[in-house]
């Protein structure tokens, strides 16, 4: 009897607590489903931002106080990886939680909207598609890059709201966005000039693109605060073209190099946006129930003024500078605050983490390659989340594998074995001394690669057939030379 009374007291006490929180706007009917509160997920993804280009990784010149707060109030990953060193395939891995080579997303896709295979195949489910049946509202704001065919666009792929553009990059100033639709694209990279899409409708913008995207992210949170939601803020900054407004350039006058200053200014705009997103979560009383993840889709590019610090290489390479990215996660009360986590983790883990934490049934899905990071971060599970991570880059005939502190890389220049514990800068190739060990790891890679399939769509250069002005000039010169030789 006493036991039953105690239980009744506990139940009514927790009902009162839930009721109070509900009344204060902290929890909603949709969030309190059964006995579990479904967490919101916010992914803030930047584009081509170098490992060293955030304050939390020690940037000497770029200031990111708001992005740094995610790490300071959460966990910073010093070995946070993406699955590919270039935009498209990296995003396909992040959004599905599966190595994108499993479904043939091996390259930046063509922008040609007539290609039905051009994106994540419908046989795969992305985060929004998995969360939708569980009552989530999802938005992608910014860069999609996961297919331009009408069946593959965000609204057909689980996203309730889309504000942004379909291609892999975009120009930043309103007056440059003059093309009404992909059908009007005549030259390569003119798709960077399309007017923005609000779901299926084209519209003009009035502000610098990054600021415009932040506005929409803030509005989405305000609109959907009473539902569990997934907000995917896919900033194209600081991807080329390197363009910034005077306001942000002024903030970076301490940087002498013009390209680096403009690149830094682009990140200043992102950082302001992150600050406003975090502030909005707090104002709506939902920041404790929101998992926020910040990362870049690949390492800093060679040409945009980025800095990968001591890491070797850059975008497009499988050395650390291409695939190890600034990566932090915040979830007050759920994961440790202000600490570093050094074990290798992956963008693949974001999907696995949210479906596990939200108790979403994924038994109908194909197996995920990521793992729920939360028990590893809290220390409930000892050991490392991944025994091994893999990378395949078909176009450059290269691949890599990291198992513990061992990493192998194969590219057209050669084969390498590095000790990541003592040589994370990948300068000391141990292959000559440890050939047998290299072979063992190479065999493990080959066994994994056997599970992958070839590219299912043509690459970026497939369309339109016309060449760019620059290329035409080059070809003219080539033809001239040929004529001379004759
Ligand atoms: Ca990128």
Short mmCIF file of C-alpha atoms and ligand atoms in Angstrom, two decimals:
data_model
loop_
_atom_site.label_atom_id
_atom_site.label_comp_id
_atom_site.label_asym_id
_atom_site.label_seq_id
_atom_site.Cartn_x
_atom_site.Cartn_y
_atom_site.Cartn_z
CA UNK A 1 0.00 0.00 0.00
CA UNK A 2 2.76 2.35 1.00
CA UNK A 3 4.55 1.45 -2.23
CA UNK A 4 1.46 2.26 -4.31
CA UNK A 5 0.98 5.56 -2.50
CA UNK A 6 4.59 6.51 -3.03
CA UNK A 7 4.28 5.64 -6.72
CA UNK A 8 1.12 7.73 -7.02
CA UNK A 9 2.92 10.64 -5.40
CA UNK A 10 5.85 10.27 -7.78
CA UNK A 11 3.52 10.10 -10.78
CA UNK A 12 1.45 13.11 -9.72
CA UNK A 13 4.62 15.06 -8.83
CA UNK A 14 6.08 14.46 -12.27
CA UNK A 15 2.73 15.32 -13.89
CA UNK A 16 2.80 18.62 -12.03
CA UNK A 17 6.36 19.24 -13.21
CA UNK A 18 5.45 18.46 -16.80
CA UNK A 19 2.33 20.61 -16.43
CA UNK A 20 4.36 23.50 -15.12
CA UNK A 21 6.91 23.21 -17.87
CA UNK A 22 4.09 22.97 -20.38
CA UNK A 23 2.46 26.10 -19.06
CA UNK A 24 5.78 27.95 -19.21
CA UNK A 25 6.13 26.96 -22.85
CA UNK A 26 9.01 24.57 -22.24
CA UNK A 27 7.27 21.38 -23.29
CA UNK A 28 4.43 20.74 -25.66
CA UNK A 29 1.95 17.98 -26.33
CA UNK A 30 3.97 16.78 -29.30
CA UNK A 31 7.21 16.82 -27.35
CA UNK A 32 5.75 14.87 -24.44
CA UNK A 33 5.01 11.70 -26.31
CA UNK A 34 4.53 8.71 -24.04
CA UNK A 35 7.05 9.21 -21.31
CA UNK A 36 9.77 10.63 -23.48
CA UNK A 37 10.47 14.21 -24.47
CA UNK A 38 11.58 14.34 -28.05
CA UNK A 39 14.66 16.53 -28.47
CA UNK A 40 15.01 19.05 -31.27
CA UNK A 41 17.99 18.79 -33.57
CA UNK A 42 19.77 21.80 -35.07
CA UNK A 43 22.64 21.12 -37.46
CA UNK A 44 24.67 24.17 -38.42
CA UNK A 45 26.85 23.20 -41.38
CA UNK A 46 29.39 25.53 -42.92
CA UNK A 47 31.02 25.01 -46.29
CA UNK A 48 34.76 24.64 -46.91
CA UNK A 49 35.65 26.11 -43.50
CA UNK A 50 39.14 25.08 -42.39
CA UNK A 51 39.86 23.16 -39.18
CA UNK A 52 41.64 26.16 -37.73
CA UNK A 53 39.06 28.76 -38.75
CA UNK A 54 37.07 28.82 -35.52
CA UNK A 55 38.06 30.37 -32.22
CA UNK A 56 37.51 27.05 -30.46
CA UNK A 57 40.28 25.45 -32.50
CA UNK A 58 42.62 28.36 -31.83
CA UNK A 59 42.30 30.57 -34.90
CA UNK A 60 44.78 33.42 -34.47
CA UNK A 61 42.78 35.89 -36.57
CA UNK A 62 39.17 34.76 -37.09
CA UNK A 63 36.82 35.55 -34.20
CA UNK A 64 33.81 33.32 -33.70
CA UNK A 65 32.47 34.02 -30.20
CA UNK A 66 29.03 32.54 -30.85
CA UNK A 67 30.26 29.38 -32.54
CA UNK A 68 32.79 29.04 -29.71
CA UNK A 69 29.93 29.06 -27.20
CA UNK A 70 28.60 25.80 -28.69
CA UNK A 71 31.94 24.19 -27.83
CA UNK A 72 32.28 25.99 -24.49
CA UNK A 73 28.80 24.96 -23.38
CA UNK A 74 29.14 21.54 -24.96
CA UNK A 75 31.78 19.17 -26.29
CA UNK A 76 34.51 19.97 -28.80
CA UNK A 77 35.66 17.12 -31.05
CA UNK A 78 39.35 17.25 -31.91
CA UNK A 79 39.05 14.23 -34.23
CA UNK A 80 35.72 15.01 -35.87
CA UNK A 81 35.53 13.71 -39.43
CA UNK A 82 33.32 13.98 -42.46
CA UNK A 83 32.97 11.09 -44.92
CA UNK A 84 34.29 12.89 -47.99
CA UNK A 85 36.57 15.89 -48.67
CA UNK A 86 34.08 17.62 -51.02
CA UNK A 87 30.58 19.02 -50.49
CA UNK A 88 28.08 16.68 -52.15
CA UNK A 89 29.14 13.21 -50.98
CA UNK A 90 29.97 14.55 -47.51
CA UNK A 91 26.43 15.93 -47.13
CA UNK A 92 24.89 12.70 -48.44
CA UNK A 93 26.74 10.79 -45.70
CA UNK A 94 25.75 13.27 -43.00
CA UNK A 95 22.08 13.34 -44.00
CA UNK A 96 21.62 9.57 -44.29
CA UNK A 97 23.96 8.40 -41.55
CA UNK A 98 25.35 5.91 -44.06
CA UNK A 99 28.52 5.91 -46.09
CA UNK A 100 27.36 7.55 -49.32
CA UNK A 101 29.38 5.09 -51.44
CA UNK A 102 26.84 2.44 -50.40
CA UNK A 103 24.30 4.18 -52.65
CA UNK A 104 26.62 5.49 -55.34
CA UNK A 105 26.84 9.15 -54.26
CA UNK A 106 30.51 9.30 -55.14
CA UNK A 107 30.91 12.74 -56.67
CA UNK A 108 29.40 16.25 -56.70
CA UNK A 109 26.19 15.68 -58.66
CA UNK A 110 25.24 17.30 -61.94
CA UNK A 111 22.85 20.24 -61.58
CA UNK A 112 20.84 18.99 -64.57
CA UNK A 113 17.24 18.70 -63.29
CA UNK A 114 16.34 16.10 -65.93
CA UNK A 115 18.56 13.41 -64.37
CA UNK A 116 16.34 11.28 -62.12
CA UNK A 117 19.24 9.60 -60.32
CA UNK A 118 20.88 12.93 -59.54
CA UNK A 119 20.97 12.92 -55.72
CA UNK A 120 20.18 10.74 -52.72
CA UNK A 121 18.20 7.79 -54.12
CA UNK A 122 14.68 7.39 -52.77
CA UNK A 123 15.69 3.94 -51.49
CA UNK A 124 17.69 5.80 -48.80
CA UNK A 125 16.14 7.79 -45.98
CA UNK A 126 17.59 11.07 -44.77
CA UNK A 127 17.25 12.46 -41.22
CA UNK A 128 14.11 14.45 -42.07
CA UNK A 129 12.42 11.41 -43.64
CA UNK A 130 13.17 9.29 -40.59
CA UNK A 131 11.98 11.93 -38.12
CA UNK A 132 8.81 12.95 -40.00
CA UNK A 133 6.70 9.89 -38.98
CA UNK A 134 7.80 10.53 -35.38
CA UNK A 135 6.08 13.93 -35.45
CA UNK A 136 9.02 16.15 -36.29
CA UNK A 137 8.84 19.23 -38.51
CA UNK A 138 11.98 19.69 -40.58
CA UNK A 139 13.55 22.56 -42.44
CA UNK A 140 16.57 22.95 -44.64
CA UNK A 141 17.78 26.49 -44.94
CA UNK A 142 20.56 27.16 -47.43
CA UNK A 143 22.38 24.72 -49.68
CA UNK A 144 20.65 21.48 -50.66
CA UNK A 145 22.97 19.92 -53.28
CA UNK A 146 21.19 16.55 -52.91
CA UNK A 147 19.38 16.58 -56.24
CA UNK A 148 17.67 19.04 -58.57
CA UNK A 149 15.19 16.63 -60.19
CA UNK A 150 11.63 17.46 -59.04
CA UNK A 151 11.37 14.14 -57.12
CA UNK A 152 14.59 14.73 -55.22
CA UNK A 153 14.04 18.26 -53.92
CA UNK A 154 13.77 18.96 -50.17
CA UNK A 155 9.94 19.10 -50.00
CA UNK A 156 9.81 15.62 -51.56
CA UNK A 157 12.47 14.35 -49.17
CA UNK A 158 10.94 14.82 -45.74
CA UNK A 159 11.52 18.56 -45.31
CA UNK A 160 8.39 20.55 -44.47
CA UNK A 161 10.16 23.79 -45.22
CA UNK A 162 12.90 24.74 -47.68
CA UNK A 163 14.45 28.13 -48.10
CA UNK A 164 17.58 28.24 -50.19
CA UNK A 165 19.02 26.88 -53.39
CA UNK A 166 19.49 23.47 -54.98
CA UNK A 167 23.04 23.80 -56.30
CA UNK A 168 26.41 23.34 -54.62
CA UNK A 169 27.20 27.02 -54.22
CA UNK A 170 25.72 30.46 -54.59
CA UNK A 171 26.54 34.11 -55.01
CA UNK A 172 25.89 36.26 -51.96
CA UNK A 173 24.64 39.66 -53.13
CA UNK A 174 20.94 40.14 -53.99
CA UNK A 175 21.61 42.04 -57.21
CA UNK A 176 23.56 39.08 -58.62
CA UNK A 177 20.68 36.62 -58.30
CA UNK A 178 19.11 37.20 -61.70
CA UNK A 179 18.38 33.73 -63.07
CA UNK A 180 14.83 32.61 -62.48
CA UNK A 181 15.26 28.88 -62.77
CA UNK A 182 17.74 26.11 -63.56
CA UNK A 183 16.08 25.82 -66.98
CA UNK A 184 17.51 29.25 -67.81
CA UNK A 185 21.09 28.24 -67.00
CA UNK A 186 23.25 28.42 -70.11
CA UNK A 187 26.77 28.40 -68.70
CA UNK A 188 28.51 26.45 -65.99
CA UNK A 189 28.20 28.00 -62.53
CA UNK A 190 25.38 30.29 -63.64
CA UNK A 191 23.36 28.17 -61.21
CA UNK A 192 25.14 30.25 -58.52
CA UNK A 193 22.93 33.14 -59.68
CA UNK A 194 19.47 31.62 -59.35
CA UNK A 195 16.82 33.43 -57.30
CA UNK A 196 16.14 31.67 -54.02
CA UNK A 197 13.47 29.04 -53.51
CA UNK A 198 10.90 29.22 -50.73
CA UNK A 199 9.68 25.67 -51.03
CA UNK A 200 8.78 25.56 -54.76
CA UNK A 201 8.51 29.32 -55.33
CA UNK A 202 11.27 31.62 -56.53
CA UNK A 203 11.76 34.91 -54.73
CA UNK A 204 14.15 37.82 -54.41
CA UNK A 205 16.26 38.59 -51.37
CA UNK A 206 17.12 41.99 -50.02
CA UNK A 207 20.09 41.24 -47.78
CA UNK A 208 23.48 39.53 -47.95
CA UNK A 209 22.66 35.84 -48.45
CA UNK A 210 24.10 34.52 -45.17
CA UNK A 211 22.10 37.08 -43.16
CA UNK A 212 18.99 36.17 -45.10
CA UNK A 213 19.46 32.46 -44.26
CA UNK A 214 19.93 33.27 -40.56
CA UNK A 215 16.66 35.27 -40.58
CA UNK A 216 14.81 32.25 -41.94
CA UNK A 217 16.38 29.91 -39.36
CA UNK A 218 15.24 32.19 -36.53
CA UNK A 219 11.71 32.41 -37.97
CA UNK A 220 11.48 28.63 -38.35
CA UNK A 221 12.38 28.09 -34.68
CA UNK A 222 9.75 30.62 -33.60
CA UNK A 223 7.13 28.98 -35.83
CA UNK A 224 7.84 25.40 -34.81
CA UNK A 225 8.76 25.82 -31.15
CA UNK A 226 5.71 23.76 -30.14
CA UNK A 227 6.74 20.74 -32.23
CA UNK A 228 9.82 18.62 -32.07
CA UNK A 229 11.85 19.90 -35.02
CA UNK A 230 14.94 19.28 -37.10
CA UNK A 231 16.52 22.46 -38.41
CA UNK A 232 19.33 21.98 -40.93
CA UNK A 233 21.07 25.31 -41.48
CA UNK A 234 23.32 24.62 -44.45
CA UNK A 235 25.22 27.88 -44.88
CA UNK A 236 27.16 28.01 -48.16
CA UNK A 237 29.61 30.40 -46.48
CA UNK A 238 32.57 30.50 -46.59
CA UNK A 239 32.50 28.59 -49.92
CA UNK A 240 33.62 30.58 -52.98
CA UNK A 241 32.83 33.09 -54.40
CA UNK A 242 34.56 34.97 -51.60
CA UNK A 243 32.14 37.87 -51.08
CA UNK A 244 31.29 39.89 -47.99
CA UNK A 245 29.61 43.14 -47.05
CA UNK A 246 31.40 46.19 -45.66
CA UNK A 247 29.89 45.62 -42.21
CA UNK A 248 31.70 42.29 -41.85
CA UNK A 249 34.85 43.45 -43.64
CA UNK A 250 35.12 46.31 -41.15
CA UNK A 251 35.08 43.80 -38.32
CA UNK A 252 38.12 42.08 -39.84
CA UNK A 253 40.37 45.04 -40.60
CA UNK A 254 43.12 43.41 -38.53
CA UNK A 255 43.61 40.86 -41.34
CA UNK A 256 45.93 42.28 -43.99
CA UNK A 257 45.46 39.72 -46.79
CA UNK A 258 42.38 40.76 -48.76
CA UNK A 259 41.10 37.27 -49.57
CA UNK A 260 41.62 36.07 -46.01
CA UNK A 261 39.90 39.20 -44.70
CA UNK A 262 36.88 38.62 -46.94
CA UNK A 263 36.78 34.93 -45.99
CA UNK A 264 36.89 35.92 -42.31
CA UNK A 265 34.09 38.43 -42.92
CA UNK A 266 31.93 35.66 -44.40
CA UNK A 267 32.47 33.66 -41.21
CA UNK A 268 31.61 36.74 -39.11
CA UNK A 269 28.18 36.73 -40.74
CA UNK A 270 27.76 33.01 -40.00
CA UNK A 271 28.83 33.63 -36.40
CA UNK A 272 26.25 36.39 -35.97
CA UNK A 273 23.64 34.00 -37.34
CA UNK A 274 24.68 31.27 -34.92
CA UNK A 275 24.36 33.78 -32.09
CA UNK A 276 20.83 34.67 -33.16
CA UNK A 277 19.82 31.01 -33.55
CA UNK A 278 21.11 30.16 -30.06
CA UNK A 279 19.45 33.24 -28.59
CA UNK A 280 16.14 32.29 -30.19
CA UNK A 281 16.30 28.75 -28.77
CA UNK A 282 16.85 30.28 -25.34
CA UNK A 283 14.09 32.87 -25.70
CA UNK A 284 11.64 30.16 -26.70
CA UNK A 285 12.65 28.14 -23.63
CA UNK A 286 13.73 25.13 -25.68
CA UNK A 287 17.51 25.28 -25.70
CA UNK A 288 17.83 22.62 -22.97
CA UNK A 289 15.84 20.26 -25.14
CA UNK A 290 17.80 20.94 -28.31
CA UNK A 291 20.86 19.13 -29.58
CA UNK A 292 22.94 21.62 -31.56
CA UNK A 293 25.74 20.38 -33.80
CA UNK A 294 28.22 22.62 -35.56
CA UNK A 295 30.59 21.36 -38.26
CA UNK A 296 32.04 22.08 -41.70
CA UNK A 297 31.26 19.81 -44.66
CA UNK A 298 34.93 19.34 -45.56
CA UNK A 299 38.29 20.92 -44.85
CA UNK A 300 39.34 24.37 -46.00
CA UNK A 301 39.73 24.78 -49.76
CA UNK A 302 43.02 25.74 -51.35
CA UNK A 303 41.50 28.80 -52.98
CA UNK A 304 39.09 30.46 -50.51
CA UNK A 305 41.60 31.86 -47.99
CA UNK A 306 41.01 29.13 -45.39
CA UNK A 307 43.42 27.71 -42.82
CA UNK A 308 43.58 24.05 -41.81
CA UNK A 309 46.23 24.77 -39.20
CA UNK A 310 48.88 22.09 -38.94
CA UNK A 311 46.80 19.52 -40.77
CA UNK A 312 48.18 18.23 -44.06
CA UNK A 313 46.32 19.03 -47.26
CA UNK A 314 42.98 20.64 -47.97
CA UNK A 315 39.56 20.11 -49.58
CA UNK A 316 39.48 17.23 -52.06
CA UNK A 317 42.33 15.31 -50.35
CA UNK A 318 42.04 12.45 -47.88
CA UNK A 319 44.81 13.78 -45.67
CA UNK A 320 43.47 15.30 -42.45
CA UNK A 321 43.15 18.80 -43.93
CA UNK A 322 40.45 17.47 -46.25
CA UNK A 323 38.33 15.43 -43.85
CA UNK A 324 38.97 16.54 -40.26
CA UNK A 325 36.73 19.53 -39.58
CA UNK A 326 35.76 21.98 -36.84
CA UNK A 327 33.12 19.99 -34.94
CA UNK A 328 31.24 20.72 -31.69
CA UNK A 329 28.00 19.64 -30.05
CA UNK A 330 25.88 21.23 -27.33
CA UNK A 331 23.05 19.74 -25.30
CA UNK A 332 22.79 21.20 -21.79
CA UNK A 333 22.36 18.62 -19.06
CA UNK A 334 22.81 15.75 -21.49
CA UNK A 335 26.43 15.97 -22.58
CA UNK A 336 29.45 17.36 -20.75
CA UNK A 337 30.10 21.08 -21.11
CA UNK A 338 33.43 22.68 -21.87
CA UNK A 339 35.32 19.47 -22.52
CA UNK A 340 37.26 18.00 -25.42
CA UNK A 341 36.55 14.60 -26.85
CA UNK A 342 39.54 13.09 -28.64
CA UNK A 343 38.31 9.76 -30.02
CA UNK A 344 37.52 9.75 -33.74
CA UNK A 345 33.88 10.50 -34.48
CA UNK A 346 32.02 11.11 -37.73
CA UNK A 347 29.29 13.22 -39.27
CA UNK A 348 27.60 9.82 -39.75
CA UNK A 349 26.95 9.81 -36.00
CA UNK A 350 24.48 12.72 -36.06
CA UNK A 351 21.65 10.64 -37.54
CA UNK A 352 22.36 7.69 -35.22
CA UNK A 353 22.42 10.00 -32.20
CA UNK A 354 19.10 11.73 -32.87
CA UNK A 355 17.14 8.58 -33.74
CA UNK A 356 18.44 6.87 -30.62
CA UNK A 357 17.82 9.87 -28.34
CA UNK A 358 14.35 10.47 -29.78
CA UNK A 359 13.46 6.76 -29.60
CA UNK A 360 12.61 6.68 -33.28
CA UNK A 361 12.03 3.24 -34.68
CA UNK A 362 14.43 2.63 -37.54
CA UNK A 363 13.94 -1.12 -37.86
CA UNK A 364 12.63 -0.66 -41.43
CA UNK A 365 15.73 1.30 -42.44
CA UNK A 366 18.97 0.11 -43.85
CA UNK A 367 21.65 -0.22 -41.16
CA UNK A 368 23.29 3.03 -40.11
CA UNK A 369 27.07 3.42 -40.15
CA UNK A 370 27.06 5.96 -37.32
CA UNK A 371 26.59 5.43 -33.59
CA UNK A 372 24.76 7.29 -30.83
CA UNK A 373 27.50 9.47 -29.37
CA UNK A 374 25.72 10.48 -26.15
CA UNK A 375 26.68 7.46 -23.98
CA UNK A 376 30.29 7.81 -25.12
CA UNK A 377 30.31 11.50 -24.20
CA UNK A 378 28.75 10.91 -20.79
CA UNK A 379 31.12 8.01 -20.11
CA UNK A 380 28.30 5.47 -19.81
CA UNK A 381 29.99 3.49 -22.54
CA UNK A 382 33.76 3.16 -22.36
CA UNK A 383 35.95 2.76 -25.38
CA UNK A 384 35.70 4.45 -28.73
CA UNK A 385 32.62 4.98 -30.90
CA UNK A 386 34.36 3.68 -34.05
CA UNK A 387 36.96 0.96 -34.36
CA UNK A 388 37.54 2.07 -37.91
CA UNK A 389 36.54 4.83 -40.36
CA UNK A 390 36.81 4.65 -44.16
CA UNK A 391 37.00 7.05 -47.10
CA UNK A 392 36.74 6.33 -50.84
CA UNK A 393 37.29 9.02 -53.49
CA UNK A 394 36.69 7.43 -56.89
CA UNK A 395 37.41 10.49 -59.03
CA UNK A 396 40.94 10.91 -57.67
CA UNK A 397 41.56 7.16 -57.31
CA UNK A 398 42.30 7.57 -53.61
CA UNK A 399 41.16 6.00 -50.38
CA UNK A 400 41.93 6.05 -46.68
CA UNK A 401 41.22 4.20 -43.46
CA UNK A 402 41.73 5.10 -39.82
CA UNK A 403 41.82 2.34 -37.21
CA UNK A 404 42.75 3.66 -33.75
CA UNK A 405 45.96 5.62 -34.18
CA UNK A 406 46.82 4.01 -37.51
CA UNK A 407 45.81 5.72 -40.73
CA UNK A 408 46.53 4.60 -44.25
CA UNK A 409 46.14 6.78 -47.33
CA UNK A 410 46.42 5.75 -50.96
CA UNK A 411 46.50 8.37 -53.71
CA UNK A 412 48.02 8.75 -57.17
CA UNK A 413 51.29 9.89 -55.62
CA UNK A 414 51.74 6.87 -53.37
CA UNK A 415 50.81 4.88 -50.28
CA UNK A 416 51.16 6.07 -46.70
CA UNK A 417 50.88 4.78 -43.15
CA UNK A 418 50.73 7.35 -40.35
CA UNK A 419 50.70 7.18 -36.56
CA UNK A 420 47.97 9.67 -35.66
CA UNK A 421 48.90 9.73 -31.99
CA UNK A 422 52.42 11.03 -32.61
CA UNK A 423 52.10 12.39 -36.13
CA UNK A 424 48.64 13.85 -36.78
CA UNK A 425 50.31 16.21 -39.27
CA UNK A 426 50.99 13.17 -41.47
CA UNK A 427 54.62 13.95 -42.26
CA UNK A 428 56.29 10.68 -41.33
CA UNK A 429 55.32 7.85 -43.67
CA UNK A 430 55.88 4.59 -41.75
CA UNK A 431 55.10 2.35 -44.70
CA UNK A 432 58.72 1.30 -45.37
CA UNK A 433 59.11 0.04 -41.76
CA UNK A 434 55.59 -1.36 -41.41
CA UNK A 435 54.67 -2.80 -44.80
CA UNK A 436 52.88 -5.83 -43.31
CA UNK A 437 50.70 -3.60 -41.13
CA UNK A 438 49.86 -1.47 -44.14
CA UNK A 439 48.81 -4.58 -46.06
CA UNK A 440 46.52 -5.73 -43.23
CA UNK A 441 44.77 -2.34 -43.15
CA UNK A 442 44.63 -2.18 -46.94
CA UNK A 443 42.89 -5.57 -46.97
CA UNK A 444 40.38 -4.28 -44.42
CA UNK A 445 39.74 -1.31 -46.69
CA UNK A 446 39.25 -3.56 -49.73
CA UNK A 447 36.70 -5.67 -47.83
CA UNK A 448 34.74 -2.50 -46.98
CA UNK A 449 35.01 -1.15 -50.53
CA UNK A 450 33.48 -4.38 -51.85
CA UNK A 451 30.20 -3.29 -50.16
CA UNK A 452 30.02 -0.04 -52.18
CA UNK A 453 28.59 0.64 -55.62
CA UNK A 454 29.71 2.79 -58.55
CA UNK A 455 28.49 6.32 -59.23
CA UNK A 456 24.76 6.44 -59.99
CA UNK A 457 24.71 9.88 -61.63
CA UNK A 458 27.00 12.05 -63.75
CA UNK A 459 29.24 14.64 -62.14
CA UNK A 460 29.09 18.41 -61.99
CA UNK A 461 30.62 18.96 -65.45
CA UNK A 462 27.87 17.01 -67.17
CA UNK A 463 25.63 20.03 -67.83
CA UNK A 464 25.09 22.45 -69.49
CA UNK A 465 27.04 21.42 -72.59
CA UNK A 466 28.39 24.92 -73.21
CA UNK A 467 31.82 25.69 -71.80
CA UNK A 468 32.61 28.58 -69.52
CA UNK A 469 34.12 31.78 -70.94
CA UNK A 470 37.45 31.03 -69.29
CA UNK A 471 37.60 27.57 -70.82
CA UNK A 472 36.65 28.89 -74.23
CA UNK A 473 39.60 31.27 -74.14
CA UNK A 474 41.88 28.43 -73.14
CA UNK A 475 40.55 26.26 -75.95
CA UNK A 476 40.98 29.08 -78.44
CA UNK A 477 44.62 29.39 -77.38
CA UNK A 478 45.03 25.62 -77.63
CA UNK A 479 43.53 25.58 -81.10
CA UNK A 480 45.73 28.48 -82.14
CA UNK A 481 48.80 26.60 -80.95
CA UNK A 482 47.65 23.50 -82.77
CA UNK A 483 47.19 25.53 -85.93
CA UNK A 484 50.71 26.95 -85.51
CA UNK A 485 52.17 23.47 -85.10
CA UNK A 486 50.53 22.43 -88.35
CA1 LIG B 1 32.22 22.04 -49.09
#
